C-alpha cells in the first residue's frame, strides 16, 4: 500500500472511531462516577456515538490528552485560553445559565461614591480588597487587566512583587501561602480575633465576594474587585448580617475601563471583563453538539432519572457541567478568542508570563554589540526573561523572522510599524517616549501660515498657494500633508504621481525633489546654500531643508509650511539667534486646522494634521506584551538614565558604531502601549490615511518612503 493510501486509510479509520465513541476526560473520582452514569443513561436512550470515560489528574492533563487518548472536556475561561493557545483546541458547546449567553458574570471594580478621586487610571498606591488569590473576579481579571493595559508593570512571573508594589495595602486571602509580600495581607482581619488572617476560606471575614465587599464597606479598602451582583446581594436590606445593615447600593459606583465611573446598575457597560461561561472543548475534527443536545433532551433539568446538570448525588459540585447550567448551546464561532471576548482575553494575556527568553533582532554590527552588552547587563541584575541577540539583514528580515517565531522583538519606526502590522501581523509591545510622557507621539505634524488679516486662507484654499516642505519622504513635511490632501479630496489627483501633485501648489520648496526627478516647480522656492549651490538638495546644504528650513521658507518665500508642532517656538521669540529668525514673533503665525479653522500656534494639540507616532518594539501577536514591557520597564530603572552608575546605557549609542541602536538615542523612557495594541491604533488614523494614500508611485518615480521622520 502506498504512503498516500495509508494516510487515507488511517483518516477513514479515525473518522469511523469518531462516529463510534466520544471519550470524555474527567478529573476526579466523583466526576468519573457521574460520567459512567451518563454513559449508561445515553446508552439506554440509544444516543450515538457511545460515550466512554477516562480519568486524568487535571484539566491540564486533559488538554494534552485530547489528541489521541481523549475527545472532550469542559473547561472554564482560563483553561479555555490555554487549551486554545497551546493545544489548538476549540470551544464548541457553551453552558447557559438563564442569563446572557456566553457570560457567567461580570468582573467589576467597586468604590465608594463619596470618594470621587479614584478612577481606573490612578489605582497605584490605593488600598485594595480581593476575593482571594487565583480567583477570577478578585485576582485573574483585575491583575491581568492592569498588567495587560500597562497600568501595572510586572517582570516575568513576579505577580506578588508587582501587586505589592502597585497597591499600598491589600487583603488578598491566600496570598500569604504563596510567599508574597506582607502588605498583600495587611488589610485582612481573619476571624476578627487575630486568628486565620489572610486564609483562603470563610475563617477570613474578608474572603470571597461578600468579604471583599465588606472590606470596602467598612472603609478598610479603597476599591473592591468583585462580581456584578455582589453589591446588590449585600445592600438595601438583602444581607441581614450586622456589617451589612444600613448599606445602600446607591452609595457605591463602578470604575470603567475608559477612566470614567458609573452607577452599580450599569455593570453591563462598565466592567473590567465579561467572565465567559464554561464550554466543552474538542479538536477541530470532532463534532459533539448533536450528541450532547440529544442527551439534554432526555436528561436535562426535567428528567426524572439521570440529570446532566446535577452533581450533589455524586458527592461533588459542577461535575462535567456546572450545576447551574440550564441548557447547552452550540457555539458558532469556535475560536477560543471569540468565546472569551476581548476583555477577558486581555486579562489572560496579562497573566501569561511563559516567556523564558526574549530574542532581540539586531541589524548591524554596532547594534549586535550593544544588544550583547544589554543582555550581560540585564543578566547581572537578574532581569527576566533572558535576552538573546540574533542578527538579521534589515527591518523586513526582522519582520519575517518574528512572523516565523525565529525572533521575538525589534524596535521599529512608524513606517516599519505600518508594514510589520499590515504585511506580517506583528503588534506593538512597548513604546518610546521622547518627552517623558505616555503620549506615544514623537511629534505632531502641523501646517503653519502667517497671521495676515487681508489673506486669511484656510485648508480649503490651499490650491495654488506656495508651499514649504521639510523634504521628500519626510512625515510632517510631505507624506502627511500630501496624503491627507488626497484623502480629503482637496488635491484631486488620478494617481500618486508627483507630477500631478505638483499641479496643486503653484510653487514649492521640496528638498530632494530634484534628486528624484520630480517636476521642477517643486524646487522653485528653494535657495540652496549661501553661494546658491546645492539648490533643492535633500541635505542641510539646502537652507530650506528640515523643519527649521521649511519655516524659514515660509518667512521668506512661501505661504504655508508643513512642519512639526515645536518648530515655530524653536525659531521665534529669541529662541533662534540666526539672522533670519532673530526678530520673529510666534504671535505672527497661526495653524491651519483640518476642520477649516485657524488656531494659535500653541493650540497644536487641538489643531494638527496627524500625530507622528513614536518608535515601538514590535512582537508576534502570541508573545505576551506585558512580559516584554515588564522586562524593559524594570531594566530602565537600572539603565534608563544616561548618567546611571551601572555601566550600560539603554538610550545611548555613543560607545558603538551607529546611532539609535536598539532604542532611539533621544528616548527618555519606555512606556506601555495600553489600548494602542495594534499597528493601526499605534500609528493613528490620520497617519495611516496619509501613508496609505502615498503607498504607490507614479511612472518613472521612486516610491516615497517614511524612513526619514
XYZ file of C-alpha atoms in Angstrom:
709
model
C 0.000 0.000 0.000
C 1.379 3.433 -0.946
C 2.048 6.052 1.754
C -0.772 8.172 0.333
C -3.231 5.265 0.550
C -2.019 4.510 4.078
C -2.805 8.091 5.109
C -6.263 7.897 3.548
C -6.927 4.560 5.290
C -5.797 5.997 8.635
C -8.079 9.014 8.213
C -11.063 6.792 7.411
C -10.378 4.657 10.493
C -10.144 7.767 12.673
C -13.427 9.106 11.303
C -15.124 5.777 11.988
C -13.775 5.829 15.536
C -15.148 9.338 15.970
C -18.546 8.121 14.901
C -18.404 5.144 17.265
C -17.155 6.739 20.501
C -16.791 10.035 22.362
C -14.043 9.808 25.005
C -14.765 12.213 27.878
C -11.892 13.320 30.095
C -12.707 13.506 33.822
C -10.515 14.929 36.596
C -11.849 13.316 39.788
C -13.272 10.020 41.022
C -16.646 11.701 41.594
C -16.664 13.038 38.039
C -15.700 9.603 36.736
C -18.690 8.082 38.551
C -21.048 10.666 37.040
C -19.549 10.169 33.576
C -20.192 6.427 33.715
C -23.763 7.108 34.884
C -24.205 9.409 31.887
C -22.759 6.729 29.623
C -25.343 4.215 30.831
C -28.171 6.745 30.552
C -27.201 7.677 26.985
C -26.994 4.007 26.019
C -30.467 3.373 27.432
C -31.765 6.229 25.265
C -29.852 4.829 22.260
C -27.870 8.062 21.850
C -24.955 7.627 19.481
C -21.998 7.554 19.393
C -21.098 5.685 22.567
C -19.701 7.673 25.473
C -16.598 6.395 27.247
C -14.908 7.918 30.291
C -11.213 8.307 31.088
C -9.656 9.706 34.257
C -6.748 12.145 34.443
C -5.286 14.281 37.198
C -6.208 17.756 35.995
C -7.701 19.854 33.229
C -4.127 20.484 32.053
C -3.639 16.737 31.587
C -6.930 16.534 29.716
C -5.882 19.298 27.306
C -2.732 17.355 26.474
C -4.623 14.081 26.024
C -7.209 15.457 23.581
C -5.171 14.304 20.620
C -5.365 10.511 20.600
C -6.480 9.474 24.089
C -9.497 11.746 24.677
C -12.027 13.800 22.722
C -13.748 16.278 25.036
C -13.623 18.091 28.364
C -15.493 21.029 29.906
C -13.244 23.961 30.852
C -13.529 27.373 32.471
C -12.351 30.569 30.806
C -8.725 30.445 31.943
C -8.350 26.830 30.847
C -10.034 27.567 27.511
C -7.378 30.244 26.918
C -4.528 27.785 27.435
C -6.310 24.978 25.570
C -6.768 27.204 22.544
C -3.376 28.896 22.584
C -1.178 25.913 23.428
C -3.138 22.955 22.063
C -5.293 24.422 19.265
C -8.481 23.125 20.895
C -11.823 24.758 20.123
C -14.842 25.581 22.308
C -17.867 24.074 20.549
C -20.629 23.822 23.177
C -21.302 26.503 25.786
C -23.145 26.329 29.089
C -26.147 28.631 29.533
C -27.197 29.840 32.995
C -30.515 31.615 32.339
C -28.795 34.918 31.566
C -26.730 36.374 28.723
C -25.368 33.525 26.573
C -21.622 33.244 26.849
C -21.490 35.104 30.169
C -21.036 33.603 33.599
C -20.928 37.022 35.268
C -19.113 40.366 35.001
C -15.988 41.222 36.981
C -16.198 44.776 38.334
C -14.208 47.269 40.401
C -16.342 48.976 43.076
C -15.576 52.167 45.034
C -17.397 54.476 47.433
C -19.389 57.105 45.543
C -18.263 59.691 48.101
C -14.621 59.203 47.107
C -14.738 60.782 43.668
C -10.955 60.976 43.314
C -10.494 57.354 42.250
C -10.616 56.035 38.687
C -9.083 53.057 36.908
C -6.043 55.118 35.908
C -4.930 56.138 39.403
C -5.226 52.922 41.419
C -1.475 52.951 42.083
C -0.823 53.034 45.847
C -4.522 52.662 46.666
C -5.793 50.063 49.168
C -7.452 47.051 47.528
C -9.877 44.305 48.549
C -9.875 40.989 46.639
C -11.984 37.832 46.773
C -8.852 35.681 47.002
C -5.618 34.743 45.290
C -6.203 32.956 41.983
C -9.925 33.704 41.918
C -11.403 35.101 38.734
C -13.129 38.350 39.752
C -10.762 39.147 42.603
C -7.405 38.258 41.071
C -7.266 36.955 37.493
C -9.322 39.683 35.835
C -8.161 42.799 37.748
C -4.472 41.848 37.916
C -4.445 40.528 34.346
C -6.190 43.667 33.105
C -3.889 46.054 34.969
C -0.804 44.237 33.653
C -2.060 43.850 30.076
C -3.080 47.507 29.856
C 0.331 48.611 31.116
C -1.044 50.206 34.270
C 0.854 47.672 36.375
C 4.367 46.603 35.400
C 5.389 43.014 36.106
C 8.714 41.367 35.320
C 8.459 37.714 34.271
C 6.005 35.956 36.629
C 6.684 38.026 39.743
C 2.994 38.603 40.459
C 3.387 39.092 44.191
C 6.110 41.698 43.864
C 4.224 43.545 41.113
C 0.937 43.682 43.025
C 2.722 44.506 46.275
C 4.469 47.466 44.644
C 1.309 48.643 42.886
C -1.153 48.701 45.808
C -0.111 50.246 49.122
C -2.062 47.687 51.168
C -4.408 44.834 50.280
C -6.425 41.936 51.526
C -5.839 39.048 49.128
C -6.834 35.884 51.016
C -4.495 33.013 50.200
C -1.573 35.199 49.156
C 0.387 34.531 52.364
C 0.788 30.872 51.433
C 2.442 31.964 48.165
C 5.257 33.805 49.907
C 4.033 37.136 48.548
C 4.855 40.496 50.196
C 3.247 41.038 53.601
C 1.321 44.134 52.502
C -0.938 41.901 50.380
C -2.438 40.593 53.635
C -2.169 43.764 55.707
C -5.871 44.672 55.346
C -7.160 41.187 56.201
C -8.669 40.638 59.663
C -9.051 36.858 59.967
C -11.912 35.878 62.242
C -11.811 39.269 63.964
C -9.898 37.801 66.922
C -6.429 37.722 65.370
C -6.736 34.187 64.015
C -6.849 32.784 60.464
C -5.690 36.096 58.984
C -5.434 36.008 55.168
C -6.604 32.391 54.874
C -8.405 31.450 51.674
C -11.580 30.302 53.419
C -14.502 31.700 55.370
C -12.414 31.968 58.549
C -11.128 35.168 56.956
C -14.042 37.613 57.162
C -12.835 39.470 54.061
C -12.723 36.306 51.926
C -14.734 35.740 48.732
C -17.242 38.138 47.131
C -19.100 39.246 50.252
C -15.879 39.506 52.222
C -14.136 41.688 49.647
C -17.160 43.988 49.560
C -17.210 44.085 53.364
C -13.538 45.149 53.265
C -14.630 48.122 51.138
C -17.849 48.845 53.045
C -16.008 49.045 56.375
C -13.734 51.754 54.918
C -10.696 49.474 55.099
C -10.031 49.449 51.373
C -10.456 51.985 48.574
C -11.559 49.536 45.859
C -13.060 46.047 45.817
C -12.730 43.595 42.941
C -15.895 41.506 42.908
C -18.673 40.399 40.547
C -21.581 42.451 39.283
C -24.182 41.012 41.681
C -22.165 41.364 44.902
C -23.217 44.913 45.792
C -26.903 44.048 45.363
C -26.507 40.847 47.403
C -25.292 42.853 50.392
C -27.184 46.167 50.316
C -30.705 47.547 50.522
C -31.645 45.014 53.229
C -30.603 41.900 51.249
C -27.964 40.863 53.820
C -29.075 40.762 57.471
C -25.558 40.454 58.900
C -24.572 43.262 61.230
C -21.853 44.691 58.968
C -24.265 44.980 56.020
C -27.195 46.584 57.821
C -27.931 50.063 56.547
C -25.797 49.744 53.412
C -27.297 51.268 50.271
C -26.341 50.224 46.758
C -26.605 53.843 45.633
C -23.589 54.706 47.814
C -21.246 52.771 45.518
C -20.004 53.165 41.963
C -18.126 51.169 39.340
C -14.785 52.006 37.750
C -14.949 51.772 33.953
C -12.108 50.790 31.626
C -12.154 54.183 29.879
C -11.392 56.063 33.110
C -14.981 57.093 33.851
C -17.299 55.903 36.633
C -20.858 54.586 36.568
C -23.678 53.539 38.871
C -23.566 49.929 40.074
C -26.660 49.192 37.973
C -24.649 49.883 34.810
C -22.351 46.855 35.130
C -23.273 45.641 31.651
C -21.412 48.569 30.076
C -18.996 49.418 32.915
C -16.890 46.449 33.989
C -13.384 45.053 33.775
C -14.371 41.935 31.839
C -17.216 39.649 30.975
C -16.274 36.321 32.517
C -17.171 33.663 29.944
C -19.297 30.633 30.612
C -17.645 27.254 30.719
C -17.501 25.378 27.437
C -16.792 21.926 26.051
C -13.554 21.929 24.051
C -12.537 19.448 21.370
C -10.161 19.035 18.438
C -11.090 20.708 15.180
C -12.147 17.366 13.662
C -14.642 16.476 16.411
C -18.400 17.135 16.231
C -20.118 16.811 19.590
C -23.069 19.210 19.816
C -25.682 16.882 18.303
C -24.551 14.176 20.713
C -24.888 16.421 23.788
C -28.060 18.050 22.511
C -29.723 14.661 22.218
C -28.562 13.952 25.755
C -30.033 17.118 27.254
C -33.365 16.464 25.536
C -33.609 13.269 27.575
C -31.647 14.131 30.702
C -31.964 17.880 31.260
C -33.396 19.621 34.329
C -36.817 17.970 33.959
C -35.512 14.403 33.842
C -36.894 12.058 36.497
C -33.796 9.871 36.337
C -30.244 10.830 35.469
C -29.669 14.597 35.314
C -26.757 16.009 33.304
C -26.613 19.208 35.368
C -26.665 17.677 38.852
C -23.647 16.725 40.960
C -24.588 16.516 44.641
C -25.686 12.878 44.363
C -22.080 12.030 43.415
C -20.559 13.938 46.323
C -19.251 16.853 44.318
C -20.165 20.101 42.581
C -20.066 21.142 38.933
C -19.091 17.668 37.742
C -18.736 17.541 33.933
C -21.094 20.532 33.701
C -21.764 23.457 36.051
C -24.756 22.646 38.271
C -26.472 25.955 37.437
C -26.488 25.101 33.723
C -29.980 25.148 32.244
C -29.028 24.377 28.659
C -26.091 23.535 26.408
C -25.906 25.710 23.295
C -23.862 25.278 20.141
C -21.024 27.778 19.672
C -20.936 29.036 16.092
C -17.629 30.955 16.147
C -15.430 28.218 17.508
C -12.204 30.153 18.163
C -11.121 30.496 21.765
C -10.542 34.222 21.231
C -14.133 34.814 20.124
C -15.593 32.803 23.010
C -13.501 34.513 25.679
C -14.100 38.000 24.279
C -11.538 40.832 24.033
C -11.763 41.959 27.685
C -11.258 38.560 29.285
C -8.716 37.615 26.623
C -6.687 40.704 27.522
C -6.743 39.748 31.195
C -5.490 36.267 30.327
C -2.692 37.782 28.244
C -1.672 39.833 31.261
C -1.364 36.662 33.348
C 0.521 34.787 30.617
C 4.183 35.087 31.583
C 5.548 31.937 29.933
C 8.443 33.532 28.011
C 11.809 32.053 29.132
C 13.906 34.065 26.672
C 13.459 37.189 24.556
C 15.302 37.015 21.228
C 16.126 40.533 20.037
C 16.584 41.284 16.347
C 19.724 43.300 15.521
C 20.549 44.757 12.110
C 24.158 45.941 12.289
C 27.478 45.155 13.936
C 27.062 48.086 16.308
C 23.545 47.042 17.274
C 24.619 43.445 17.856
C 27.406 44.629 20.154
C 25.065 46.912 22.107
C 22.495 44.109 22.368
C 25.157 41.736 23.715
C 26.180 44.291 26.331
C 22.493 44.812 27.181
C 21.987 41.069 27.679
C 25.001 40.882 30.009
C 23.853 43.942 31.981
C 20.295 42.608 32.336
C 21.575 39.223 33.457
C 23.809 40.841 36.069
C 20.726 42.438 37.653
C 18.809 39.124 37.353
C 16.236 40.608 34.981
C 13.897 38.140 33.262
C 13.287 36.866 30.647
C 16.861 36.403 29.453
C 17.764 38.431 26.358
C 19.376 36.671 23.386
C 20.660 38.658 20.397
C 20.029 37.487 16.822
C 21.282 39.104 13.608
C 19.114 39.966 10.604
C 19.809 41.732 7.312
C 17.276 44.561 7.525
C 13.897 45.530 9.038
C 11.942 43.317 6.632
C 14.145 40.345 7.533
C 13.353 41.017 11.207
C 9.625 41.148 10.405
C 9.756 37.809 8.595
C 11.768 36.142 11.344
C 9.357 37.367 14.023
C 6.402 36.159 11.973
C 8.089 32.740 11.733
C 8.760 32.780 15.522
C 12.532 32.645 14.954
C 12.961 36.007 16.737
C 10.773 37.730 19.331
C 11.250 41.506 19.282
C 12.651 44.521 17.450
C 12.258 48.308 17.664
C 10.719 49.892 14.557
C 9.866 53.360 13.284
C 6.426 54.455 12.108
C 6.714 53.279 8.501
C 8.159 49.943 9.585
C 5.367 49.526 12.145
C 2.829 50.029 9.349
C 4.474 47.354 7.194
C 5.084 44.977 10.109
C 1.448 45.160 11.162
C -0.173 45.098 7.745
C 2.037 42.551 5.989
C 3.361 40.401 8.835
C 0.690 40.628 11.553
C 3.012 41.993 14.253
C 1.783 44.089 17.185
C 3.358 46.850 19.331
C 4.524 45.833 22.806
C 6.453 48.841 24.149
C 6.647 52.467 23.049
C 9.385 55.059 23.271
C 8.735 58.447 24.873
C 10.841 61.465 23.974
C 9.058 63.861 26.328
C 8.803 61.756 29.461
C 5.023 61.492 28.946
C 2.998 58.418 27.965
C 1.641 60.035 24.786
C 3.122 57.587 22.231
C 3.873 60.543 19.961
C 7.170 61.644 18.502
C 5.598 64.932 17.467
C 2.525 66.434 15.812
C 2.504 67.474 12.163
C 1.079 70.979 11.612
C 0.511 73.466 8.788
C 1.846 76.939 9.670
C 0.813 80.193 7.965
C 1.407 83.877 8.604
C -1.217 85.815 10.506
C -2.500 88.193 7.809
C -5.838 89.972 8.047
C -6.003 90.539 4.292
C -5.227 86.943 3.288
C -6.687 84.648 5.939
C -6.990 81.458 3.872
C -7.818 78.016 5.315
C -7.072 74.424 4.391
C -9.835 74.634 1.796
C -7.966 77.406 -0.062
C -4.528 75.785 -0.378
C -4.679 75.101 -4.113
C -2.360 77.474 -5.950
C -0.509 78.530 -2.809
C 3.279 78.435 -2.389
C 4.324 75.607 -0.078
C 7.378 74.823 2.037
C 8.242 71.218 2.931
C 10.879 69.611 5.141
C 11.941 67.148 2.424
C 10.967 64.243 0.185
C 9.520 61.315 2.114
C 9.573 63.098 5.449
C 6.457 62.713 7.581
C 5.497 66.235 8.669
C 6.707 67.955 5.519
C 5.464 65.701 2.754
C 3.776 62.384 3.490
C 1.198 63.669 5.972
C 0.115 66.890 4.216
C 0.012 65.418 0.716
C -1.555 62.138 1.860
C -4.287 63.921 3.806
C -4.978 66.385 0.998
C -5.585 63.398 -1.261
C -7.741 61.742 1.414
C -9.901 64.849 1.780
C -10.300 65.240 -1.977
C -8.747 68.710 -1.908
C -5.922 67.500 -4.090
C -7.837 65.603 -6.753
C -5.130 63.564 -8.445
C -5.660 60.496 -10.642
C -2.721 58.632 -9.111
C 0.146 59.007 -6.678
C 2.138 60.766 -9.406
C 4.200 63.665 -8.084
C 3.726 65.308 -11.471
C 0.025 65.549 -10.695
C 0.669 66.563 -7.092
C 2.923 69.401 -8.238
C -0.031 70.955 -10.046
C -1.773 71.565 -6.736
C 0.770 74.076 -5.388
C 1.900 76.918 -7.674
C 5.466 76.731 -6.389
C 7.230 74.816 -3.639
C 10.466 74.004 -1.942
C 10.601 70.244 -1.505
C 14.252 69.428 -0.749
C 15.293 66.262 -2.543
C 12.716 66.617 -5.336
C 15.377 67.197 -7.999
C 17.206 64.032 -6.970
C 14.009 62.064 -7.624
C 13.362 63.779 -10.982
C 10.157 65.343 -9.679
C 8.636 68.357 -11.534
C 10.799 71.458 -11.365
C 8.218 73.710 -9.686
C 8.631 71.587 -6.545
C 12.075 73.209 -6.283
C 11.139 76.752 -7.369
C 11.243 78.257 -3.874
C 14.459 76.539 -2.785
C 17.625 78.654 -2.498
C 20.493 76.187 -1.958
C 23.491 77.177 0.154
C 24.977 80.628 0.709
C 26.524 80.556 -2.758
C 23.329 79.401 -4.426
C 24.653 75.891 -4.936
C 23.000 72.600 -3.933
C 19.567 74.057 -4.667
C 16.796 71.633 -3.693
C 19.285 69.152 -2.213
C 17.977 66.721 0.380
C 20.845 67.633 2.713
C 21.314 70.571 5.069
C 23.192 72.379 2.284
C 19.739 73.480 1.127
C 18.921 76.233 3.616
C 15.195 75.497 3.371
C 15.559 71.787 4.262
C 14.374 70.279 7.525
C 11.843 71.724 9.936
C 13.658 74.998 10.628
C 14.413 75.375 6.919
C 10.771 74.919 5.903
C 9.741 77.538 8.465
C 12.390 79.913 7.112
C 10.980 79.268 3.627
C 7.559 80.378 4.913
C 9.005 83.563 6.347
C 10.972 84.475 3.216
C 9.154 82.956 0.238
C 6.178 80.685 0.903
C 2.608 80.878 2.141
C 2.325 77.630 4.112
C 4.929 75.460 5.834
C 4.414 71.844 6.801
C 6.494 71.240 9.928
C 6.274 69.775 13.433
C 4.455 71.400 16.332
C 7.600 72.699 18.070
C 9.123 74.368 15.005
C 7.552 77.812 15.479
C 8.518 78.096 19.157
C 12.046 76.858 18.438
C 12.624 79.607 15.874
C 10.798 82.643 17.314
C 10.750 84.858 20.401
C 14.547 84.864 20.591
C 14.978 81.083 20.660
C 16.928 81.093 17.377
C 19.605 83.794 17.050
C 20.303 83.189 13.354
C 19.841 86.451 11.433
C 16.723 85.246 9.592
C 14.963 84.231 12.840
C 16.311 86.674 15.400
C 13.348 89.062 15.461
C 10.481 86.687 14.580
C 7.490 86.507 16.941
C 5.397 83.379 17.435
C 2.264 85.544 17.628
C 2.711 86.408 13.942
C 1.881 82.833 12.908
C -1.147 80.544 13.032
C -2.048 76.924 12.336
C -4.417 75.584 9.667
C -6.803 73.025 11.160
C -8.349 70.088 9.318
C -11.836 71.373 10.179
C -11.275 74.536 8.130
C -10.475 76.795 11.074
C -7.308 78.551 12.155
C -5.712 78.317 15.602
C -2.872 79.829 17.584
C 0.461 78.035 17.313
C 0.287 76.849 20.937
C -3.008 75.044 20.229
C -1.330 72.239 18.276
C -2.913 69.518 20.441
C -6.327 70.506 19.077
C -5.163 71.710 15.646
C -2.755 69.322 13.936
C -2.824 67.193 10.817
C -1.557 63.982 12.352
C 0.198 62.577 15.367
C 3.506 61.130 14.208
C 3.859 58.029 16.369
C 6.956 57.221 18.345
C 9.017 54.149 17.615
C 7.796 50.924 19.196
C 9.006 47.432 19.984
C 7.108 45.015 17.731
C 6.418 41.361 18.532
C 4.466 38.350 17.297
C 0.804 38.541 18.429
C 1.247 35.384 20.513
C 4.062 36.962 22.544
C 2.726 38.381 25.836
C 3.399 42.107 25.506
C 3.215 42.517 29.279
C 6.302 40.316 29.646
C 8.264 42.450 27.181
C 7.226 45.696 28.865
C 7.750 44.238 32.335
C 11.361 43.370 31.489
C 12.198 46.684 29.820
C 10.378 48.754 32.438
C 12.385 47.138 35.226
C 15.556 47.446 33.122
C 15.142 51.184 32.660
C 15.173 51.589 36.433
C 18.803 50.437 36.277
C 19.918 51.559 32.817
C 17.454 54.196 31.575
C 19.336 57.234 32.832
C 22.394 58.138 30.748
C 24.228 59.061 33.953
C 23.447 55.788 35.754
C 26.367 54.137 37.606
C 25.548 50.622 36.376
C 27.709 50.671 33.253
C 25.202 50.088 30.448
C 23.036 52.861 28.940
C 19.856 51.766 27.166
C 19.253 55.063 25.350
C 22.823 55.947 24.358
C 24.677 54.553 21.329
C 27.805 56.706 21.539
C 30.014 53.753 22.518
C 29.056 51.811 19.387
C 29.162 52.161 15.618
C 25.915 53.866 14.646
C 23.091 55.809 16.249
C 19.654 54.890 17.636
C 20.781 51.308 18.303
C 18.184 49.040 19.978
C 16.351 52.214 21.059
C 16.307 55.769 19.720
C 19.004 57.811 21.492
C 16.558 60.624 22.289
C 14.318 58.248 24.272
C 13.674 59.414 27.825
C 11.667 56.389 28.909
C 9.799 53.342 27.629
C 6.021 53.263 28.002
C 3.271 50.613 27.807
C 1.173 50.516 24.642
C -2.066 50.387 26.645
C -5.105 50.420 24.368
C -2.921 51.179 21.303
C -2.174 47.476 20.963
C -2.458 47.119 17.174
C -0.384 48.745 14.470
C -3.363 50.816 13.319
C -4.124 52.100 16.808
C -0.454 52.888 17.378
C 0.174 54.926 14.247
C -3.219 56.657 14.373
C -5.979 57.143 11.832
C -4.650 60.285 10.124
C -1.112 58.953 9.850
C -2.472 55.715 8.401
C -4.588 57.582 5.852
C -1.663 59.771 4.821
C 0.700 56.879 4.307
C -1.905 54.713 2.580
C -2.586 57.442 0.026
C 1.109 57.623 -0.867
C 1.708 53.885 -0.859
C 2.273 53.908 -4.619
C 4.347 55.954 -7.046
C 3.953 57.432 -10.499
C 5.740 56.089 -13.572
C 9.443 56.747 -13.546
C 9.439 57.804 -9.901
C 10.990 56.205 -6.896
C 8.442 55.166 -4.247
C 8.064 57.545 -1.342
C 9.448 56.395 1.969
C 8.763 57.216 5.579
C 12.146 56.133 6.881
C 13.165 59.795 7.257
C 10.964 61.008 10.067
